[in-house]
Coordinates of C-alpha atoms and ligand atoms in Angstrom, one line a residue:
X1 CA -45.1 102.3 -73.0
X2 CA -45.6 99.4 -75.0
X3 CA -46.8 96.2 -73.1
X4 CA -48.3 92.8 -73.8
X5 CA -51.6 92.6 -71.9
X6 CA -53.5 89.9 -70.8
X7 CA -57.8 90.6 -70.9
X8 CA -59.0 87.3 -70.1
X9 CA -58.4 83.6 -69.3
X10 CA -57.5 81.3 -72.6
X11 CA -56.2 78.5 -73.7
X12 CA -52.3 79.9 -74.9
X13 CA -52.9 78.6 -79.0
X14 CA -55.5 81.3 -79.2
X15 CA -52.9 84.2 -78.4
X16 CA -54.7 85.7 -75.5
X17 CA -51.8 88.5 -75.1
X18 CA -51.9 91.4 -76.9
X19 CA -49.8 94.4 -78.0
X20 CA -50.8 97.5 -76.5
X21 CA -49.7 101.1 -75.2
X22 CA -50.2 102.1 -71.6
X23 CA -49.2 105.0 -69.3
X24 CA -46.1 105.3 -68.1
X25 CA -46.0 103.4 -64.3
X26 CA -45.3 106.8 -62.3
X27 CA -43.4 105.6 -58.5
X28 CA -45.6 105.9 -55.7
X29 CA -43.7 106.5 -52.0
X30 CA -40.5 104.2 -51.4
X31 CA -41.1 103.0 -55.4
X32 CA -38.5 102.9 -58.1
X33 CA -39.5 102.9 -61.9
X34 CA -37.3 100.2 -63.9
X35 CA -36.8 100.3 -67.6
X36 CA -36.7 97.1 -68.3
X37 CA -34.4 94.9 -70.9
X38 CA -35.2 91.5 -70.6
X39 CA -38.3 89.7 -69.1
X40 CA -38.2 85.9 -68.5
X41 CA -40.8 83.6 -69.5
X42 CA -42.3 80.9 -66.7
X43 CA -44.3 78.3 -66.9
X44 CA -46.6 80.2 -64.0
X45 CA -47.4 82.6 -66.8
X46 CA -48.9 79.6 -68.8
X47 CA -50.9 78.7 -65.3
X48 CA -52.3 82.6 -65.2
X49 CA -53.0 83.1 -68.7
X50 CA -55.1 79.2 -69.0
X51 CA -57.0 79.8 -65.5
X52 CA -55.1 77.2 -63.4
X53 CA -54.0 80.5 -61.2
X54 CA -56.3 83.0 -62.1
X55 CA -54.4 86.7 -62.1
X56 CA -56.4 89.9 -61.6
X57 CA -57.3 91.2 -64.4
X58 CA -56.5 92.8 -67.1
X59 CA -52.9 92.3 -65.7
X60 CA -48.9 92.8 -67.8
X61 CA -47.2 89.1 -67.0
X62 CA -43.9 88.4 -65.9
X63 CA -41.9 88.2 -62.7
X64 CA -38.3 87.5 -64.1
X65 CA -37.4 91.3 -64.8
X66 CA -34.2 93.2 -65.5
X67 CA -34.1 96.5 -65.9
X68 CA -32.4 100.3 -65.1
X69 CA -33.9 102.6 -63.2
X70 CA -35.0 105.6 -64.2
X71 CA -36.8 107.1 -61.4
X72 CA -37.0 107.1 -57.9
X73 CA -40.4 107.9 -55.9
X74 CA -40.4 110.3 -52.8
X75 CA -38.7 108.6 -49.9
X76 CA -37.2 105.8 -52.2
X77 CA -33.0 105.9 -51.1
X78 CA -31.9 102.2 -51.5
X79 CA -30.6 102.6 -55.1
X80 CA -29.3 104.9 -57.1
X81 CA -30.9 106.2 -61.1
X82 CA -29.4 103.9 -63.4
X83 CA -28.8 100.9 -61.0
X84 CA -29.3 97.5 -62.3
X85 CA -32.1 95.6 -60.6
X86 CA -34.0 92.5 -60.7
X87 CA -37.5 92.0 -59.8
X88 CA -38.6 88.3 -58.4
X89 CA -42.5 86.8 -57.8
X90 CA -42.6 88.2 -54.5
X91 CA -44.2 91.8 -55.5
X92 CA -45.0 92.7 -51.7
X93 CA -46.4 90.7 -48.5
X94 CA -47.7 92.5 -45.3
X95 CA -44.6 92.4 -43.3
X96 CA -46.7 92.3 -39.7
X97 CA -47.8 89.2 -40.0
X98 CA -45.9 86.1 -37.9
X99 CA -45.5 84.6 -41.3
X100 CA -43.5 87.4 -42.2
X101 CA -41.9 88.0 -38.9
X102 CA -40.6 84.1 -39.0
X103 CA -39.0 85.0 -42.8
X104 CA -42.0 83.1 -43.9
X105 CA -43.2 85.8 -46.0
X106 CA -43.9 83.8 -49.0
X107 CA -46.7 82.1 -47.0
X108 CA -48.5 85.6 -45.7
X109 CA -51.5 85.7 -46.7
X110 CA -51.5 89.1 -48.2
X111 CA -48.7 87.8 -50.6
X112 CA -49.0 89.4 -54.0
X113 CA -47.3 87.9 -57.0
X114 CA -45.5 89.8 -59.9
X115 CA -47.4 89.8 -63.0
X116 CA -50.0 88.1 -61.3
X117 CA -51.6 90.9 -58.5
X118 CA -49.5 93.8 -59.7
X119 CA -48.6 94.3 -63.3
X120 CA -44.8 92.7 -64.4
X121 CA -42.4 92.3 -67.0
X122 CA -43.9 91.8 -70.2
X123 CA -43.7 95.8 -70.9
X124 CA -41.4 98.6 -70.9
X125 CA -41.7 99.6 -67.5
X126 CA -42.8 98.5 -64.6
X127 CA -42.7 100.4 -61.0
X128 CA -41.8 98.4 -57.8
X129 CA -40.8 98.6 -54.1
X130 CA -37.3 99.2 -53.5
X131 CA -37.4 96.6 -50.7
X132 CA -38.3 94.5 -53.2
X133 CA -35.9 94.9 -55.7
X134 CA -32.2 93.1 -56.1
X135 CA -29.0 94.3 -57.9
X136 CA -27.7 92.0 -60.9
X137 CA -24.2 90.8 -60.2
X138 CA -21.8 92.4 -62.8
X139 CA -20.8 89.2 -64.3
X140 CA -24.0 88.2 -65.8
X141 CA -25.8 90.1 -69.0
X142 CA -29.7 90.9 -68.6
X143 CA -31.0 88.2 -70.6
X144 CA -28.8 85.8 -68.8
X145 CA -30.3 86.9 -65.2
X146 CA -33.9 87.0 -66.0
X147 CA -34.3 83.2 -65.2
X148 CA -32.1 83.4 -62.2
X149 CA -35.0 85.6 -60.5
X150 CA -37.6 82.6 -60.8
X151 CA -36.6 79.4 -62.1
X152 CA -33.6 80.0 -60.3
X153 CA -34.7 81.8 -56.9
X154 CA -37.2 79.2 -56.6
X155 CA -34.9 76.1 -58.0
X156 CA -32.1 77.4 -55.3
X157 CA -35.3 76.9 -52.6
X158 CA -36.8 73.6 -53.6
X159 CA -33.0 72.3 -52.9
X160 CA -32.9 73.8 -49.5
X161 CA -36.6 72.6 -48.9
X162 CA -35.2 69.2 -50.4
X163 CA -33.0 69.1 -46.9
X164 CA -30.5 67.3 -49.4
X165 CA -27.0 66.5 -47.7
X166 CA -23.4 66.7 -49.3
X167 CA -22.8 63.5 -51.1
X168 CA -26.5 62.4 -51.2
X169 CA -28.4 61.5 -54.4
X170 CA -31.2 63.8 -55.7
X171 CA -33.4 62.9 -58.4
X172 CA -35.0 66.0 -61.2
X173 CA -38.2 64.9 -62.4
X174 CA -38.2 67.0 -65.6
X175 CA -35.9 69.3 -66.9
X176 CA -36.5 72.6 -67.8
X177 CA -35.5 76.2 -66.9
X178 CA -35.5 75.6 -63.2
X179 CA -34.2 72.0 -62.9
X180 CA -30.8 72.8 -65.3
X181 CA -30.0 75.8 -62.5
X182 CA -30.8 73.2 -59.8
X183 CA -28.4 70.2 -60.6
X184 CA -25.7 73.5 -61.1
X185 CA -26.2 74.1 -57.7
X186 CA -26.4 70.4 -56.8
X187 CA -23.2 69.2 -58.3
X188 CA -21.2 72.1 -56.7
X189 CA -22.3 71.0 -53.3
X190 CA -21.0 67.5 -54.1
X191 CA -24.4 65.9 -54.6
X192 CA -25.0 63.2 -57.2
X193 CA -27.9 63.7 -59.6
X194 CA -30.2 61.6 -61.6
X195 CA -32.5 63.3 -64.2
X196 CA -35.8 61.3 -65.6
X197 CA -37.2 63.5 -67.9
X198 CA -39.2 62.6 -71.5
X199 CA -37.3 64.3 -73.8
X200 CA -34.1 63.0 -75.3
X201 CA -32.5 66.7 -75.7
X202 CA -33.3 67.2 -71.9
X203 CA -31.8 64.0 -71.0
X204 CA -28.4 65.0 -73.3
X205 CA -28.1 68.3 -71.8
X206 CA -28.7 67.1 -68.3
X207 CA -25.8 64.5 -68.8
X208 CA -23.7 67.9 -70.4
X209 CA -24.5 69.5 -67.3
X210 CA -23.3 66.6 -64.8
X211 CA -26.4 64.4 -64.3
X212 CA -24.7 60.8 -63.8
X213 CA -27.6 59.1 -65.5
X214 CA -30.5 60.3 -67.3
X215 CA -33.9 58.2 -68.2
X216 CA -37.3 58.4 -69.1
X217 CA -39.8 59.1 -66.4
X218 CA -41.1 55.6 -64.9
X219 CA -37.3 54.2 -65.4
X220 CA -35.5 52.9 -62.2
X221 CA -32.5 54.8 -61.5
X222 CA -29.0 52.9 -60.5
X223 CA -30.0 53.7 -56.8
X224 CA -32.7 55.5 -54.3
X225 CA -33.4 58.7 -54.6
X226 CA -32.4 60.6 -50.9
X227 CA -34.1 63.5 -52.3
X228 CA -36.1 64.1 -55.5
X229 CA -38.1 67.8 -56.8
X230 CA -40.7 66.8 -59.1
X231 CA -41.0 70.1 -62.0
X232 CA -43.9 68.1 -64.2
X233 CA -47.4 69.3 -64.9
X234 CA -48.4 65.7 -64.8
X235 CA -50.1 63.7 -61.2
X236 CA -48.4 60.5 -62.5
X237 CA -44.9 61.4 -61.7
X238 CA -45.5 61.3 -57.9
X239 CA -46.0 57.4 -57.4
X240 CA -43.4 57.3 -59.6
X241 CA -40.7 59.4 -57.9
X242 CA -42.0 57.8 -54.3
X243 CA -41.2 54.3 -55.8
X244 CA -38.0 55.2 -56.4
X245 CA -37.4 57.2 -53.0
X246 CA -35.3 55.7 -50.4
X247 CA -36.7 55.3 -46.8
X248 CA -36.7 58.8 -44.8
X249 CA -36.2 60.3 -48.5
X250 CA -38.0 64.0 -49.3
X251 CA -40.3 64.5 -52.4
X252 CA -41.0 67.9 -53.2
X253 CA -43.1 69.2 -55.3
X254 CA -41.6 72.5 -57.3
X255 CA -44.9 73.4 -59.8
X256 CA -47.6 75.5 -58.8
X257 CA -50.5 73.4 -60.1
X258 CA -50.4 69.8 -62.1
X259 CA -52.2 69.7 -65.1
X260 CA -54.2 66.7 -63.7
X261 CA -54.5 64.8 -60.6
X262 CA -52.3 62.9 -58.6
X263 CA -53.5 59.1 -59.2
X264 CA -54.6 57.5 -55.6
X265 CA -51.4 56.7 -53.7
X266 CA -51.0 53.4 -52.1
X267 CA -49.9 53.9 -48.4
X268 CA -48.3 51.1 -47.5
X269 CA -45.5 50.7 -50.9
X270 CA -45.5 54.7 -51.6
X271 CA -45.6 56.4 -48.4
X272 CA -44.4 54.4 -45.3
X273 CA -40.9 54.2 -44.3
X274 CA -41.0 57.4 -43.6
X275 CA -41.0 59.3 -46.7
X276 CA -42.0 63.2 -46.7
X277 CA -43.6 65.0 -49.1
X278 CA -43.4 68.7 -49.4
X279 CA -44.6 71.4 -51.8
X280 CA -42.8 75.1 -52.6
X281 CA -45.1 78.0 -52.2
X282 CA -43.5 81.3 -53.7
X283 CA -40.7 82.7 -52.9
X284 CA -38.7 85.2 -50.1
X285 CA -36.5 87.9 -50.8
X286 CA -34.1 85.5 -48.8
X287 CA -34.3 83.1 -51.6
X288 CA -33.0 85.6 -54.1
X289 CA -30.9 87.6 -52.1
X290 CA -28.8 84.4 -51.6
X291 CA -29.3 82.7 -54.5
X292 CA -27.9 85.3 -56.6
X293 CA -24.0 85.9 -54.7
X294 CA -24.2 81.9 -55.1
X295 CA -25.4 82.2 -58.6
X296 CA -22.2 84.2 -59.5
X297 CA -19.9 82.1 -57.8
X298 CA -20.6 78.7 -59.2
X299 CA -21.1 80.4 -61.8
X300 CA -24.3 79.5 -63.4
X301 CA -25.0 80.8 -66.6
X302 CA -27.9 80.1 -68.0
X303 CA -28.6 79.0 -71.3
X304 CA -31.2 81.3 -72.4
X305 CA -33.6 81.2 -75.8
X306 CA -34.4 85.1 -76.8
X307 CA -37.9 86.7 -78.1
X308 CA -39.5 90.0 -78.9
X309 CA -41.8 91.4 -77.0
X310 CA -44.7 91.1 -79.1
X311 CA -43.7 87.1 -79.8
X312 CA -45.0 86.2 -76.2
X313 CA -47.4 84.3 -77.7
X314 CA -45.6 82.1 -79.8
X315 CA -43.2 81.8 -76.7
X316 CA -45.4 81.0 -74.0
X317 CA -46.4 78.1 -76.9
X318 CA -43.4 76.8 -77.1
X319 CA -43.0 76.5 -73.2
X320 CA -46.0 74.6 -73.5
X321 CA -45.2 72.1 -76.1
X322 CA -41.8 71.2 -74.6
X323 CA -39.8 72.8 -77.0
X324 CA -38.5 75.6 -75.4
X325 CA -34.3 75.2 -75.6
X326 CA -33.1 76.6 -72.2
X327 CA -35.2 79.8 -70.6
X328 CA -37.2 82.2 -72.9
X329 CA -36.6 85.8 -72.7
X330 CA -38.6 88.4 -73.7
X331 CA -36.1 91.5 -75.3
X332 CA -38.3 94.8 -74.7
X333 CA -38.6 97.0 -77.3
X334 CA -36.3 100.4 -76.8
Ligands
LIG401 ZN1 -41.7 81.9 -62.5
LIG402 ZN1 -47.5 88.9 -43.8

């Protein structure tokens, strides 16, 4: 199979991934092997491939997958051949653990991660865990439900972490592929949202998408935030978003690493009154298995920006420069 494979840590402008061909995955016990269609492209990837969250290397990205699947291993009775599945970040976890016991399996410390401790998406195949593994609902085409496996998995629990109410306001510090799923899912439970994000286009197609204002970050919205998710690679937007938090309000913090550190908070005018902050480790089957029902009710469908394969590169760039228009999917190669 053809696969874009990732050797060693670089900075993403020296297009570290490259083209190669690789045995086919063969199922181990209680696998499946998915022919996939459509990969989705995630900032985490950018944090593997640049060193911020070293992966195990050499290692095939990507933990937004859709594919069919073409083979089941010994044991493996949960789908059918030709079933359409998706494959999230949570690869496998230990299951014995009380983290896992409580449905806290994203915090077990035997987690593995997609593309990350196992190899992912970025190829033709990939093998898998059926209990790890989610069907597609019908109404939404591949490259449409790659990004509801991460950005918007994750996005549906940063607003449940959030703890934000019906009729509350919630504030989305940047706006990207997880943040435009998020105030979907916001506005259809009757919350009001405020987007502060740099970019003008971001700011236009939050409005499009029901924001009630939009503004640059370090901007004062019309009120206090109840709850607010911060998506930026930057430390500056947390005194920013807790100066703008009502008393008892939530911050959480949706990205896996910032790019650089949170700036010295001062106690007394940032963090009294009350305020929480909170971070989002991975994710649980949970997550997905609820998010996507919910997904095809609202319905979101998300806006998505398509690649080859072998452009990962050039897309992963993109992602990084800001300029990426919606979710980036990587098409596989048939
Ligand atoms: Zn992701
Ligand atoms: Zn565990």
């Amino acid at each position: 199979m053809k696969a874009m494979i990732l050797e060693e840590i670089s900075p993403i402008e020296k297009e570290p991934l490259k083209m190669v061909d690789l045995p086919d995955p063969v199922p181990g016990p209680k696998e499946i092997l998915v022919k996939i269609s459509a990969c989705g492209v995630c900032h985490t990837e950018l944090d593997e491939i640049e060193g911020r969250l070293p992966p195990k290397l050499p290692i095939v990205l990507g933990h937004q997958i859709v594919g069919r699947i073409v083979k089941l291993g010994p044991g493996a009775t949960k789908f059918h051949v030709g079933g359409r599945v998706g494959i999230a970040w949570i690869n496998s976890a230990c299951g014995k653990c009380h983290f896992c016991l409580e449905g806290n399996e994203n915090l077990c410390s035997e987690f593995r991660g997609t593309g990350c401790h196992a190899n992912g998406g970025y190829a033709q195949a990939t093998v898998v865990s059926e209990d790890f593994a989610y069907l597609i609902p019908e109404r939404f085409f591949d490259a449409e439900a790659t990004p509801l496996l991460c950005a918007g998995a994750i996005g549906y629990r940063d607003l449940i972490l959030s703890g934000i109410k019906k009729g509350q306001v919630l504030g989305l510090f940047g706006f990207g592929a997880s943040a435009h799923i998020v105030i979907q899912i916001a506005k259809y439970w009757g919350c009001e949202v405020f987007v502060l994000t740099r970019s003008e286009e971001h700011r236009n197609l939050a409005k499009k998408l029901g924001a009630s204002w939009a503004g640059e970050p370090g901007d004062r919205p019309p009120k206090k935030l109840n709850c607010a998710i911060d998506f930026t690679p930057v430390g500056e937007t947390v005194p920013y978003a807790l100066r703008v938090l009502e008393k008892g309000g939530r911050f959480v913090l949706a990205v896996i690493r910032k790019r650089n550190p949170i700036p010295p908070l001062d106690y007394g005018r940032l963090l009294w009154d009350e305020k929480e902050i909170k971070s989002v480790a991975n994710i649980t089957r949970k997550d997905v298995q609820e998010f996507l029902p919910l997904a095809a009710k609202i319905p979101i469908i998300p806006e998505v920006q398509e690649f080859r394969l072998e452009e990962a590169n050039q897309a992963l760039l993109l992602l990084k420069q800001g300029k990426m228009q919606g979710a980036g999917v990587l098409r596989m190669p048939d």
